[in-house]
CSV table of C-alpha atoms and ligand atoms in Angstrom, one decimal:
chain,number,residue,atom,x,y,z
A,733,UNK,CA,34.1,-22.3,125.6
A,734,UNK,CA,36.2,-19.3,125.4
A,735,UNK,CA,38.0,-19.1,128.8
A,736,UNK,CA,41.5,-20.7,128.7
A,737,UNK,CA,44.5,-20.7,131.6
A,738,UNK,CA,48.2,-19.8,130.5
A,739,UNK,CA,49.2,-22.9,128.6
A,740,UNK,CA,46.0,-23.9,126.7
A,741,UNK,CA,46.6,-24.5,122.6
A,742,UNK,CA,44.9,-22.2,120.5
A,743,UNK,CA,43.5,-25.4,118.9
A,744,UNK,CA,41.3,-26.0,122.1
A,745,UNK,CA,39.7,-22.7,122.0
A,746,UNK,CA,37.0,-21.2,119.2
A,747,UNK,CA,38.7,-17.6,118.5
A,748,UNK,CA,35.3,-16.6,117.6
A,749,UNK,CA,34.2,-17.5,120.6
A,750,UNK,CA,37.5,-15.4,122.7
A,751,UNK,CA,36.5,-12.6,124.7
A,752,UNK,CA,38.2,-10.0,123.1
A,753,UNK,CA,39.1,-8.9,127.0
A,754,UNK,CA,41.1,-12.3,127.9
A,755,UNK,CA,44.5,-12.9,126.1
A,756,UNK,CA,46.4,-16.1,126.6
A,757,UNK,CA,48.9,-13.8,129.1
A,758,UNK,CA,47.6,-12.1,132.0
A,759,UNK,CA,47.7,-8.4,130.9
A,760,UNK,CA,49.6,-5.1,131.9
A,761,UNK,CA,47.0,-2.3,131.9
A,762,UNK,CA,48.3,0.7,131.8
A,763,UNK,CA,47.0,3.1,135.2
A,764,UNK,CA,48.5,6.4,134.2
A,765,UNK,CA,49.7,8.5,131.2
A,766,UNK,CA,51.1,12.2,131.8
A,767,UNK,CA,52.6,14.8,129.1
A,768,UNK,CA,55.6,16.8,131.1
A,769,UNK,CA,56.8,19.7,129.1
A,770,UNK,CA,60.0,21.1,130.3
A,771,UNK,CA,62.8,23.2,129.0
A,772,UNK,CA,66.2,22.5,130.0
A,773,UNK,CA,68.2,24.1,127.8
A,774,UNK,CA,65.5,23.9,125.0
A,775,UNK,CA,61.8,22.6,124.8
A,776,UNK,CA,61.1,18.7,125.0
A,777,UNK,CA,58.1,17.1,125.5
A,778,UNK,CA,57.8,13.4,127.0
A,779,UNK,CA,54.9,11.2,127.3
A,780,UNK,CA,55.7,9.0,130.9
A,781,UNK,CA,53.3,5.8,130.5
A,782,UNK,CA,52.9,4.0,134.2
A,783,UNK,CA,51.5,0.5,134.5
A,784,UNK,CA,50.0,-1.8,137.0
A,785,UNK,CA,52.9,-3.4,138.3
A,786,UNK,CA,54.5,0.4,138.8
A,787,UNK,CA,57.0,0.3,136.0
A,788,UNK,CA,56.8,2.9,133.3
A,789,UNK,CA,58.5,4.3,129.8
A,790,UNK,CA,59.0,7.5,128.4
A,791,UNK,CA,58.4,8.5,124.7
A,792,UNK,CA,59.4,11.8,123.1
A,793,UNK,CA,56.7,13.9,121.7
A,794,UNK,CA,58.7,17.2,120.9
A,795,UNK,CA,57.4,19.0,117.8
A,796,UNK,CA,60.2,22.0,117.3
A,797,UNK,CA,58.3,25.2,117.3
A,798,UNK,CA,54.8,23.0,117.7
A,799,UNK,CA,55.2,21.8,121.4
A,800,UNK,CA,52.1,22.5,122.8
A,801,UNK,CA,50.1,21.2,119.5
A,802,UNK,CA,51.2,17.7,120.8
A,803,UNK,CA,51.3,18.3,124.1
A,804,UNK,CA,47.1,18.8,123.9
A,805,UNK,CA,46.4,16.1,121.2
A,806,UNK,CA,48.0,14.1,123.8
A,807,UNK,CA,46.2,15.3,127.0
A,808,UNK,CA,42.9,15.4,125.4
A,809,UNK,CA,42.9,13.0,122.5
A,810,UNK,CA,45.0,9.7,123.2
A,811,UNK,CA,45.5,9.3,127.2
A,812,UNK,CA,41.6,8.9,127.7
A,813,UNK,CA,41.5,5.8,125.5
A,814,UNK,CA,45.0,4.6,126.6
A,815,UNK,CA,44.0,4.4,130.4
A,816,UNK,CA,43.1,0.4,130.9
A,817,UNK,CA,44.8,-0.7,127.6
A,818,UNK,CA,47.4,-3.7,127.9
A,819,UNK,CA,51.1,-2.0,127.6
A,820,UNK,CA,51.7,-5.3,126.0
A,821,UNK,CA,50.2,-5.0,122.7
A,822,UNK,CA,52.4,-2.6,121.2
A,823,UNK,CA,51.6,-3.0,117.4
A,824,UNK,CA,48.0,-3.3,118.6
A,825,UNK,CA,48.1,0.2,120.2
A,826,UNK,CA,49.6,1.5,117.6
A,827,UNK,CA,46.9,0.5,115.0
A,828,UNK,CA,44.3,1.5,117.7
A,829,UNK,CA,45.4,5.4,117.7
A,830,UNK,CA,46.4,5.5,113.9
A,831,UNK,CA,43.3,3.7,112.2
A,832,UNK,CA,41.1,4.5,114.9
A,833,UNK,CA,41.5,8.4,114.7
A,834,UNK,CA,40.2,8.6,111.2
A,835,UNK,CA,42.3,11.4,110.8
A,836,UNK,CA,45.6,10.0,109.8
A,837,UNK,CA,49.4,11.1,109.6
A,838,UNK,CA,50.6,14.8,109.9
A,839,UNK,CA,53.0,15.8,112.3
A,840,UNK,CA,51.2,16.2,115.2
A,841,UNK,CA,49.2,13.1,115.2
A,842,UNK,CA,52.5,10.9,114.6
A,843,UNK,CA,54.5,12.8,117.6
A,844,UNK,CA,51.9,11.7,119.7
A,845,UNK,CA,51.3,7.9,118.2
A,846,UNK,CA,55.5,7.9,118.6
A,847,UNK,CA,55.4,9.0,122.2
A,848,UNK,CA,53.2,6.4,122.7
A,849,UNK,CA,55.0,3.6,120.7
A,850,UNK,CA,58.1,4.7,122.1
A,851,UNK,CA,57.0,4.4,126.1
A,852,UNK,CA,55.6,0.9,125.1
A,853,UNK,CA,59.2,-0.4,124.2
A,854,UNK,CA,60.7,0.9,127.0
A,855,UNK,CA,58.4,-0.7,129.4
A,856,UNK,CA,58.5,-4.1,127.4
A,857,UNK,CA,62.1,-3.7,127.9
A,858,UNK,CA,61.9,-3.1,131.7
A,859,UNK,CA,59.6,-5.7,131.8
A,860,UNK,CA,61.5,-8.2,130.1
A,861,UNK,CA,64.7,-6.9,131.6
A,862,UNK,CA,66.7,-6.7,128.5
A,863,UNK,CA,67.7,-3.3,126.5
A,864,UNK,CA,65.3,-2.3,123.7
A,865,UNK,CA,67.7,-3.5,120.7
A,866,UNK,CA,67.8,-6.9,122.1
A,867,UNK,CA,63.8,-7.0,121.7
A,868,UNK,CA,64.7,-5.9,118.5
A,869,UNK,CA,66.6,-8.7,116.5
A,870,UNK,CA,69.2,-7.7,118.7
A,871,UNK,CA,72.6,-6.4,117.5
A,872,UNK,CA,73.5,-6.0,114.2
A,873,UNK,CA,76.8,-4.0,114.8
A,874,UNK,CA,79.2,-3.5,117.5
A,875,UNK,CA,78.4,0.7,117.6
A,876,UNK,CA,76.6,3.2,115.9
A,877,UNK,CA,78.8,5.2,113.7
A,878,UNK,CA,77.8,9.1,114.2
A,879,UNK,CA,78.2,12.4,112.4
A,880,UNK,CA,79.2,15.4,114.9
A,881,UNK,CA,77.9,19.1,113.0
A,882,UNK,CA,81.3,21.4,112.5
A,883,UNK,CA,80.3,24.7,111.7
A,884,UNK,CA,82.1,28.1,111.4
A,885,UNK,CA,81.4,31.6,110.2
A,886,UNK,CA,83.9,31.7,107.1
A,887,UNK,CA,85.8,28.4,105.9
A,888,UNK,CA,88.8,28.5,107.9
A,889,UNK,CA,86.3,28.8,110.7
A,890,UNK,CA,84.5,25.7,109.8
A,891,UNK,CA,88.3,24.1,108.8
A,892,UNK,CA,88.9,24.7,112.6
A,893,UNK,CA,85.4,23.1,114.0
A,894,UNK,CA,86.5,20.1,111.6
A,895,UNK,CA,89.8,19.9,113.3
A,896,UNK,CA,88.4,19.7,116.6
A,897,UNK,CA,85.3,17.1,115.9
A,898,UNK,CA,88.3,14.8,114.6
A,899,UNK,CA,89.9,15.6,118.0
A,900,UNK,CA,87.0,14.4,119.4
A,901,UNK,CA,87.4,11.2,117.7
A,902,UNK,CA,84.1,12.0,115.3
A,903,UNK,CA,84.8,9.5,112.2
A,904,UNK,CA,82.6,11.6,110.2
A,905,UNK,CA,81.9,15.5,110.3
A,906,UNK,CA,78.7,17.3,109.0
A,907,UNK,CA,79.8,20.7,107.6
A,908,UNK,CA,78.4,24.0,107.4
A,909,UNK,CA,79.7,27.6,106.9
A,910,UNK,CA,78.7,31.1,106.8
A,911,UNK,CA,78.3,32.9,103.3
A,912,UNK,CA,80.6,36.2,102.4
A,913,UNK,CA,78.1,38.4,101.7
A,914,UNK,CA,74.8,36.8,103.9
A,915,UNK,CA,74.5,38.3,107.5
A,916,UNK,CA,73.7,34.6,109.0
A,917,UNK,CA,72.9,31.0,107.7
A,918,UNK,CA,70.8,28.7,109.4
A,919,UNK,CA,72.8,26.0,110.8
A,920,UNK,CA,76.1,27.7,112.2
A,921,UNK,CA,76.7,27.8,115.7
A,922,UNK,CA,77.8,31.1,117.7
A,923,UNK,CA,80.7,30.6,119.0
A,924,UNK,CA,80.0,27.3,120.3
A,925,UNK,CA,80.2,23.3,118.9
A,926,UNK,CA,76.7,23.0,117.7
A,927,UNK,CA,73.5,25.4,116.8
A,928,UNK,CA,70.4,25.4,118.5
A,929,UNK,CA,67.9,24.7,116.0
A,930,UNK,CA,64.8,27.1,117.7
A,931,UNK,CA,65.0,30.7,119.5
A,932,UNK,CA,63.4,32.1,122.2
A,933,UNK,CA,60.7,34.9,120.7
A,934,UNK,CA,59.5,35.7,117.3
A,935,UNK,CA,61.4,33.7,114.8
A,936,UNK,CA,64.9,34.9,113.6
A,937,UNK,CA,65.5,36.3,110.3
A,938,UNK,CA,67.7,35.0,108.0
A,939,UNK,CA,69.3,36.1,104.5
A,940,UNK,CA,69.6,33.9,101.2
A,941,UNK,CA,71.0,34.0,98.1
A,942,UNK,CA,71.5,30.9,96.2
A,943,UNK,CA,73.7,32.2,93.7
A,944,UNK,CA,76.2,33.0,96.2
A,945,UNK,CA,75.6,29.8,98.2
A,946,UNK,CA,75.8,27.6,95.1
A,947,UNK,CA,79.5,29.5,94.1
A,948,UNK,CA,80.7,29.2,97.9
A,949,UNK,CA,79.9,25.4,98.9
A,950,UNK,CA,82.1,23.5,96.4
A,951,UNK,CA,84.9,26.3,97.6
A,952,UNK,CA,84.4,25.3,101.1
A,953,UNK,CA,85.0,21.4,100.5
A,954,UNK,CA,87.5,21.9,98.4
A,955,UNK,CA,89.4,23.5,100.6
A,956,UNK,CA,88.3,21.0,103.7
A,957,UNK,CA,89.8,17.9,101.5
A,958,UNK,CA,92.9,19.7,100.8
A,959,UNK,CA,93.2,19.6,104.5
A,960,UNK,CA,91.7,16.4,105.8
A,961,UNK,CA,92.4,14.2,102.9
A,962,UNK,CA,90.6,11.8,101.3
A,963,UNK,CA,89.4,9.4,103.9
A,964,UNK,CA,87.3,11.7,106.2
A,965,UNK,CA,83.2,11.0,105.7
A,966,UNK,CA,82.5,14.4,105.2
A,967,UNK,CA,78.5,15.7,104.9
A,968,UNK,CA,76.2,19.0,104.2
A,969,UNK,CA,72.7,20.1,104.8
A,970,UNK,CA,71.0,22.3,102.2
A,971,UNK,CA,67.9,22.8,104.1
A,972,UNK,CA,65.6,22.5,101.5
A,973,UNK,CA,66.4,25.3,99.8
A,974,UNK,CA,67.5,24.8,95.9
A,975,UNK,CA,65.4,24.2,93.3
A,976,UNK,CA,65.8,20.3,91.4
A,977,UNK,CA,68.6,22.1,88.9
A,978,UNK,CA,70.0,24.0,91.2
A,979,UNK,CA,70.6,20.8,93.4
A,980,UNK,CA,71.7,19.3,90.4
A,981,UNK,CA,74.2,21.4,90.0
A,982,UNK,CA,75.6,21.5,93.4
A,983,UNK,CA,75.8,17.6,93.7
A,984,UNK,CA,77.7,17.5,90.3
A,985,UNK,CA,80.2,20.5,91.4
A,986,UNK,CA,81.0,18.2,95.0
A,987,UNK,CA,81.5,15.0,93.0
A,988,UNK,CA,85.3,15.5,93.3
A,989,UNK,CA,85.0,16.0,96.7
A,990,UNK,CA,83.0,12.9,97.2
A,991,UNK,CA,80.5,13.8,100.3
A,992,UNK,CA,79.1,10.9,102.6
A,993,UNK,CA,75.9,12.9,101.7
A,994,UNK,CA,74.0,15.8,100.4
A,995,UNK,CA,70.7,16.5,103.1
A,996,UNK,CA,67.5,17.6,101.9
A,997,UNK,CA,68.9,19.3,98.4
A,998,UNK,CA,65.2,20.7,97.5
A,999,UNK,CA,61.7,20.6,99.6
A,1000,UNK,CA,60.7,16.9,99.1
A,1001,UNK,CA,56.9,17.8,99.2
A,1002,UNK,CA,57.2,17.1,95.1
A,1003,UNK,CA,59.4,13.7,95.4
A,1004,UNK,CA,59.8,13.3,91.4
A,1005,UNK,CA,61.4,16.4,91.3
A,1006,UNK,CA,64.6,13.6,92.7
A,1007,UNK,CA,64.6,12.6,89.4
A,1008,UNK,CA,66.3,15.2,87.7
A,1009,UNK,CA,68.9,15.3,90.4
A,1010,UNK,CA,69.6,11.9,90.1
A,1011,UNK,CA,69.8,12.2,86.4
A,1012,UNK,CA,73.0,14.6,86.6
A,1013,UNK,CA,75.1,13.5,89.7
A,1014,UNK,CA,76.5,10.6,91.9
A,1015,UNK,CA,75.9,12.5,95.0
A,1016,UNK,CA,74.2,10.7,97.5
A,1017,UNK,CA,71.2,12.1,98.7
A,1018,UNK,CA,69.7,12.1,102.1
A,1019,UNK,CA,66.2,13.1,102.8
A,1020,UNK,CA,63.6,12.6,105.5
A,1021,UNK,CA,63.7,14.6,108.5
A,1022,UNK,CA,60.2,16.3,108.2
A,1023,UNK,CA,58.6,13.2,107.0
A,1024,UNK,CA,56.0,11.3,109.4
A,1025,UNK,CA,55.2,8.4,107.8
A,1026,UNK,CA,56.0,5.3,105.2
A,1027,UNK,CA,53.9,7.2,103.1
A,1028,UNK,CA,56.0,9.8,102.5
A,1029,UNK,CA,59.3,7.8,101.9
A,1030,UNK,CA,57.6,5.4,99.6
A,1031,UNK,CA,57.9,7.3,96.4
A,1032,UNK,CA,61.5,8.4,97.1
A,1033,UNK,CA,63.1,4.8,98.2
A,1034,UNK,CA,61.1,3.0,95.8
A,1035,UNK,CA,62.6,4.6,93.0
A,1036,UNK,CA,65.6,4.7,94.7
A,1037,UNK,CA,66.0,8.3,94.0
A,1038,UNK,CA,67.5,8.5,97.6
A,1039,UNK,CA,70.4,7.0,99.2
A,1040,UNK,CA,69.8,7.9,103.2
A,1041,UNK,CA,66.4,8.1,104.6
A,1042,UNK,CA,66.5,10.5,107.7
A,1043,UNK,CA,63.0,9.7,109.2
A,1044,UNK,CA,63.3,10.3,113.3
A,1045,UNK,CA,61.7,8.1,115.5
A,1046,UNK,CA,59.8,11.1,117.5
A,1047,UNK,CA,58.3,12.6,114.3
A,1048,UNK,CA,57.7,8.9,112.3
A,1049,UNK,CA,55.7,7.1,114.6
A,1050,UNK,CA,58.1,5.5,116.9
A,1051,UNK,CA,60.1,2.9,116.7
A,1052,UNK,CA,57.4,0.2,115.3
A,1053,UNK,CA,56.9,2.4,112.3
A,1054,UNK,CA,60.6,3.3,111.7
A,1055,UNK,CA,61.3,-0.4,111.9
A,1056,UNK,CA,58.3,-0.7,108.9
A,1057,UNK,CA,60.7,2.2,106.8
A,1058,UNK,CA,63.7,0.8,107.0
A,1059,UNK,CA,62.5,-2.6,106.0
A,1060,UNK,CA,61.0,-1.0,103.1
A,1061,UNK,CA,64.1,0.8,102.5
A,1062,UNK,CA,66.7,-2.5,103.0
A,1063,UNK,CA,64.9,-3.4,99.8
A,1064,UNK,CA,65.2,-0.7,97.7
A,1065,UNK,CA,69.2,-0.5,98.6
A,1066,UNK,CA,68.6,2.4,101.4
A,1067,UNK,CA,69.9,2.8,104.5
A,1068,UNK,CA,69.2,4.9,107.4
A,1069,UNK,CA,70.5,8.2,108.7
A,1070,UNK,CA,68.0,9.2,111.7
A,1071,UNK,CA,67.6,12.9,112.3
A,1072,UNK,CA,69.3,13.6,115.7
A,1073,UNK,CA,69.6,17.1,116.7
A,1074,UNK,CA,69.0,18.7,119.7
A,1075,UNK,CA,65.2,18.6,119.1
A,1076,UNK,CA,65.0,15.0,119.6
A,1077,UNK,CA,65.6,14.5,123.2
A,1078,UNK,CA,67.6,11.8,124.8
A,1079,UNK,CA,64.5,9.7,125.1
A,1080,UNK,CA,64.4,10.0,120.7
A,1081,UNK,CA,68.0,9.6,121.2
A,1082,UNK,CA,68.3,6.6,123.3
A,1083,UNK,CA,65.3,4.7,120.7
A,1084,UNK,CA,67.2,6.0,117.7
A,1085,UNK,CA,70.4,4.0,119.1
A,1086,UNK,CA,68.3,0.9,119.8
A,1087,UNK,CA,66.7,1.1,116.5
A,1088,UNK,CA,70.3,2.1,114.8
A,1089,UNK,CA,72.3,-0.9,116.6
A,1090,UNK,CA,69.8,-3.5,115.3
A,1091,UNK,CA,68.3,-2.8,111.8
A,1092,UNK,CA,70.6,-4.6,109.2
A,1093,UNK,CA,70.4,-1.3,106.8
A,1094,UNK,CA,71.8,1.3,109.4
A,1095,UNK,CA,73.6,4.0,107.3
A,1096,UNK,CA,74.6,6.7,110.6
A,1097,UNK,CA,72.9,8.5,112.6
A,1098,UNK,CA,73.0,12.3,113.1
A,1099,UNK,CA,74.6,13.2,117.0
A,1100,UNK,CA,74.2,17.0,118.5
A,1101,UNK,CA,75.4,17.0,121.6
A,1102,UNK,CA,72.3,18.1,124.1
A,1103,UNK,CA,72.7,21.1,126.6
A,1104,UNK,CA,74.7,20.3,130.2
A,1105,UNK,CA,70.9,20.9,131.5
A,1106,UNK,CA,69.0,18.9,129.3
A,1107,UNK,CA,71.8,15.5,130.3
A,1108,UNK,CA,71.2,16.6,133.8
A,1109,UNK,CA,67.4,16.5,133.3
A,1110,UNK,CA,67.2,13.5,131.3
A,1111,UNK,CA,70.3,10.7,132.4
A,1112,UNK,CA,70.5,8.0,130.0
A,1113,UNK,CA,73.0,4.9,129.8
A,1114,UNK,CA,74.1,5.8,125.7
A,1115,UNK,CA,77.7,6.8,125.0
A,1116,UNK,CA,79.8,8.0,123.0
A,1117,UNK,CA,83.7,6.8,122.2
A,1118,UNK,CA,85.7,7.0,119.4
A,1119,UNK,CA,83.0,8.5,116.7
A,1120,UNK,CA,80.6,5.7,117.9
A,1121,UNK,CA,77.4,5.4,120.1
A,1122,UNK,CA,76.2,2.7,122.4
A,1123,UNK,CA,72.7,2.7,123.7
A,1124,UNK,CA,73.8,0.8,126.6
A,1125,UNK,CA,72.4,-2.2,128.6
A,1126,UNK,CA,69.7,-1.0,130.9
A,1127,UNK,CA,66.2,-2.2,130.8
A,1128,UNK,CA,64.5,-0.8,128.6
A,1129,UNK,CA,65.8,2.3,126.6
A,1130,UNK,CA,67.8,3.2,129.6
A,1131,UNK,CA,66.8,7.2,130.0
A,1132,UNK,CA,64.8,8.7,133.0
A,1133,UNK,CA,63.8,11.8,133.9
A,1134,UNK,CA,64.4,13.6,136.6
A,1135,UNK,CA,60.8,15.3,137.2
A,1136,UNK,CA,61.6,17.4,140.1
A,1137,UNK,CA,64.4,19.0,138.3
A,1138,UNK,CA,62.5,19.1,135.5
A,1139,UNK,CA,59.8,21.4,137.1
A,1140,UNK,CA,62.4,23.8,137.7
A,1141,UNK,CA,62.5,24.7,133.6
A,1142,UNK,CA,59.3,26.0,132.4
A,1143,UNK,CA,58.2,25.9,128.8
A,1144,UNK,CA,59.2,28.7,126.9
A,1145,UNK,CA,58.0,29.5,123.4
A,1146,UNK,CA,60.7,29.3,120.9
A,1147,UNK,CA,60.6,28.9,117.3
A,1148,UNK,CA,62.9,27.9,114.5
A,1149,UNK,CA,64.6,30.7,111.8
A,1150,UNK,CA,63.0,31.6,108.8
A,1151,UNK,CA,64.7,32.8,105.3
A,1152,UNK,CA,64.1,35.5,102.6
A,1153,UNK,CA,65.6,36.0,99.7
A,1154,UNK,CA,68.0,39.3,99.7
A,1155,UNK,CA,64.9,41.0,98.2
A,1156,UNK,CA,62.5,39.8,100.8
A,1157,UNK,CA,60.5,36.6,99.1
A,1158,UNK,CA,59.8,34.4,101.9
A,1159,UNK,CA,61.9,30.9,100.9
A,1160,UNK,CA,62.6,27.4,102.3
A,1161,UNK,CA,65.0,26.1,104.7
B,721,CS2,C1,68.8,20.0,110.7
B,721,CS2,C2,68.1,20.5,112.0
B,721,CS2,O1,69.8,18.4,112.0
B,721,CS2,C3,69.5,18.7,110.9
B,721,CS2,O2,69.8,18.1,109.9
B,721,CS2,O3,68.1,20.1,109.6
B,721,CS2,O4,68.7,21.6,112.5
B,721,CS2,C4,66.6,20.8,111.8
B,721,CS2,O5,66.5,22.0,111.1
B,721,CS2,C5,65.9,20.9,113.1
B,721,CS2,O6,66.1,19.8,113.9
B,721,CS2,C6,64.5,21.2,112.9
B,721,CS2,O7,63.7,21.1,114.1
B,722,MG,MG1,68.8,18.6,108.2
């Protein structure tokens, strides 16, 4: 008893008797798993899972600032127990490295479980020969409705990026500006479209004051509805850096102004703190991006004390676990808004667009256009038209990467900004 041939009933078989080796499918073991760390344009990190049959995935394991902390938990921790495992069993892999580790959540450890998750879809994909979101529920939507990040140094700067994002054909516009009186703010771009989160060498300084921040913002979006109107989604990041009053105020001061959403008003490591914000304004609030697991939203969407969760799938444990989020989130009135910027690389990109196209409770998802390098590195079958994004119908996630060009951009250390008060205090961002 035990051994059964593709067809058999699970009624003729004693499951106690199985061995745990034999499922009723032939199985897909995987023969290779390698971490390639390149840097075109900025650092990524991608986990390339190969199987017997020769077809592989990618995953995205890029940790901004952290690269290499994945990159060895990776190499030395997860791809000598993935070698011989059945590509297959996705959910099964994915308990496998979380439960099995002992050690559980944390950045690092979920990068690497995503990376993972994340290669499995895209070879079920290629396997099956249909795109990701199909496997998925399939569509839910026609396109994925996307915010562009307009930034400038002063407001009629940041009224000009507007301008040309809605020449773009963006349907809604993330914006940021400079501070009169602050040397630099986190989050707007020199000269060009979009900011690159990370720098190359020790991390860049930057100046705060919130008393001139919270005076400046409602001036800046005043000033964009008096020339954009009323209709324009309009957004802002805060960066974490207000405390729950503070953030209070601001989201009660931009009520006229009606924003899509206010991102990551205060640090969200003490999640009742939303209450008080909640309490005093209408402004939707959108937090997630530096969360890893459904742990960490649970507090914050059960209460509903958020409106967007922003959970990516390279640092939330791929696209399984982001699936597990946003059902918890559909219930609680939620709805998505993945993280996207240029630290998530196409391959996050790409599984963001399958997991946005298909979960009932998508909200938008976050688009920063990736370097010319990074595109040529990594091509990919998503688009963009008309302020929305298609993941396209290739097998699979439908991104590749182009390892010999790849080679030819080495790792280079870079890390992300930090922020001191004008008197020196170290403070959040
Ligand atoms: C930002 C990012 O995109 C966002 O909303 O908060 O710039 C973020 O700071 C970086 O992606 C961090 O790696
Ligand atoms: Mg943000």
């Amino acid at each position: 008893m035990g051994q059964a041939s593709h067809g058999t009933g699970i009624g003729f078989v004693s499951l106690l008797g199985w061995p745990r080796d034999k499922g009723f499918l032939s199985t897909m073991k995987i023969t290779d798993a390698r971490v390639i760390v390149c840097s075109p344009g900025r650092n990524f990190v991608t986990l390339k899972i190969t199987t017997e049959d020769g077809i592989h995935g990618l995953g995205d394991a890029t940790l901004n600032g952290r690269e290499l902390a994945v990159t060895g938990y990776l190499s030395d921790h997860v791809i000598p127990i993935l070698i011989g495992r059945d590509a297959r069993r996705i959910e099964d892999i994915w308990q496998y490295l979380y439960k099995g580790a002992y050690w559980r959540r944390g950045p690092v450890t979920m990068c690497s479980i995503a990376a993972v998750d994340t290669a499995l879809w895209d070879i079920k994909g290629k396997a099956l020969n249909v795109p990701v979101y199909q496997l998925l529920g399939g569509a839910s939507r026609d396109g994925v409705l996307v915010y562009g990040h307009a930034s400038g140094q002063d407001i009629e700067d940041t009224v000009q990026a507007v301008a040309e994002y809605r020449k773009l054909g963006y349907k809604a516009i993330r914006a940021q500006s400079g501070i009169p009186g602050l040397q630099s703010t986190y989050g707007v771009g020199r000269g060009k479209m979009y900011y690159e989160p990370a720098e190359k060498g020790a991390p860049v300084e930057n100046a705060w004051s919130t008393d001139l921040y919270l005076n400046f913002v409602p001036r800046l979006f005043e000033r964009l509805r008096k020339e954009f109107g009323e209709d324009l989604p309009l957004l802002h990041d805060v960066h974490h850096r207000l405390t729950p009053i503070e953030a209070a105020r601001l989201g009660k001061s931009l009520e006229p102004f009606h924003l899509f959403w206010l991102e990551d008003p205060v640090p969200a490591e003490l999640q009742e703190s939303l209450r008080l914000i909640r309490q005093h304004t209408t402004t939707p609030i959108a937090i997630g991006e530096v969360f890893n697991s459904i742990y960490d939203c649970q507090q914050l969407i059960q209460e509903q004390l958020i409106d967007y969760i922003r959970t990516a799938v390279v640092h939330a444990g791929g696209i399984s676990h982001l699936r597990k989020i946003a059902s918890l989130a559909e219930l609680y009135h939620v709805r998505t808004g993945c993280h996207g910027a240029t630290d998530m690389s196409p391959v996050c990109m790409a599984a963001a667009l399958h997991f946005d196209l298909s979960v009932h409770n998508f909200g938008i998802q976050e688009y920063m256009h990736h370097a010319e390098e990074t595109d040529r590195v990594f091509s990919h079958s998503y688009s963009f038209s008309d302020g929305m994004m298609h993941p396209g119908d290739a097998p699979g996630l439908g991104v590749d990467l182009d390892e010999a060009l790849a080679s030819k951009y080495p790792y280079r250390r870079a890390y992300l900004p930090i922020n001191r008060k004008l008197d020196g205090t170290m403070h959040s961002w």
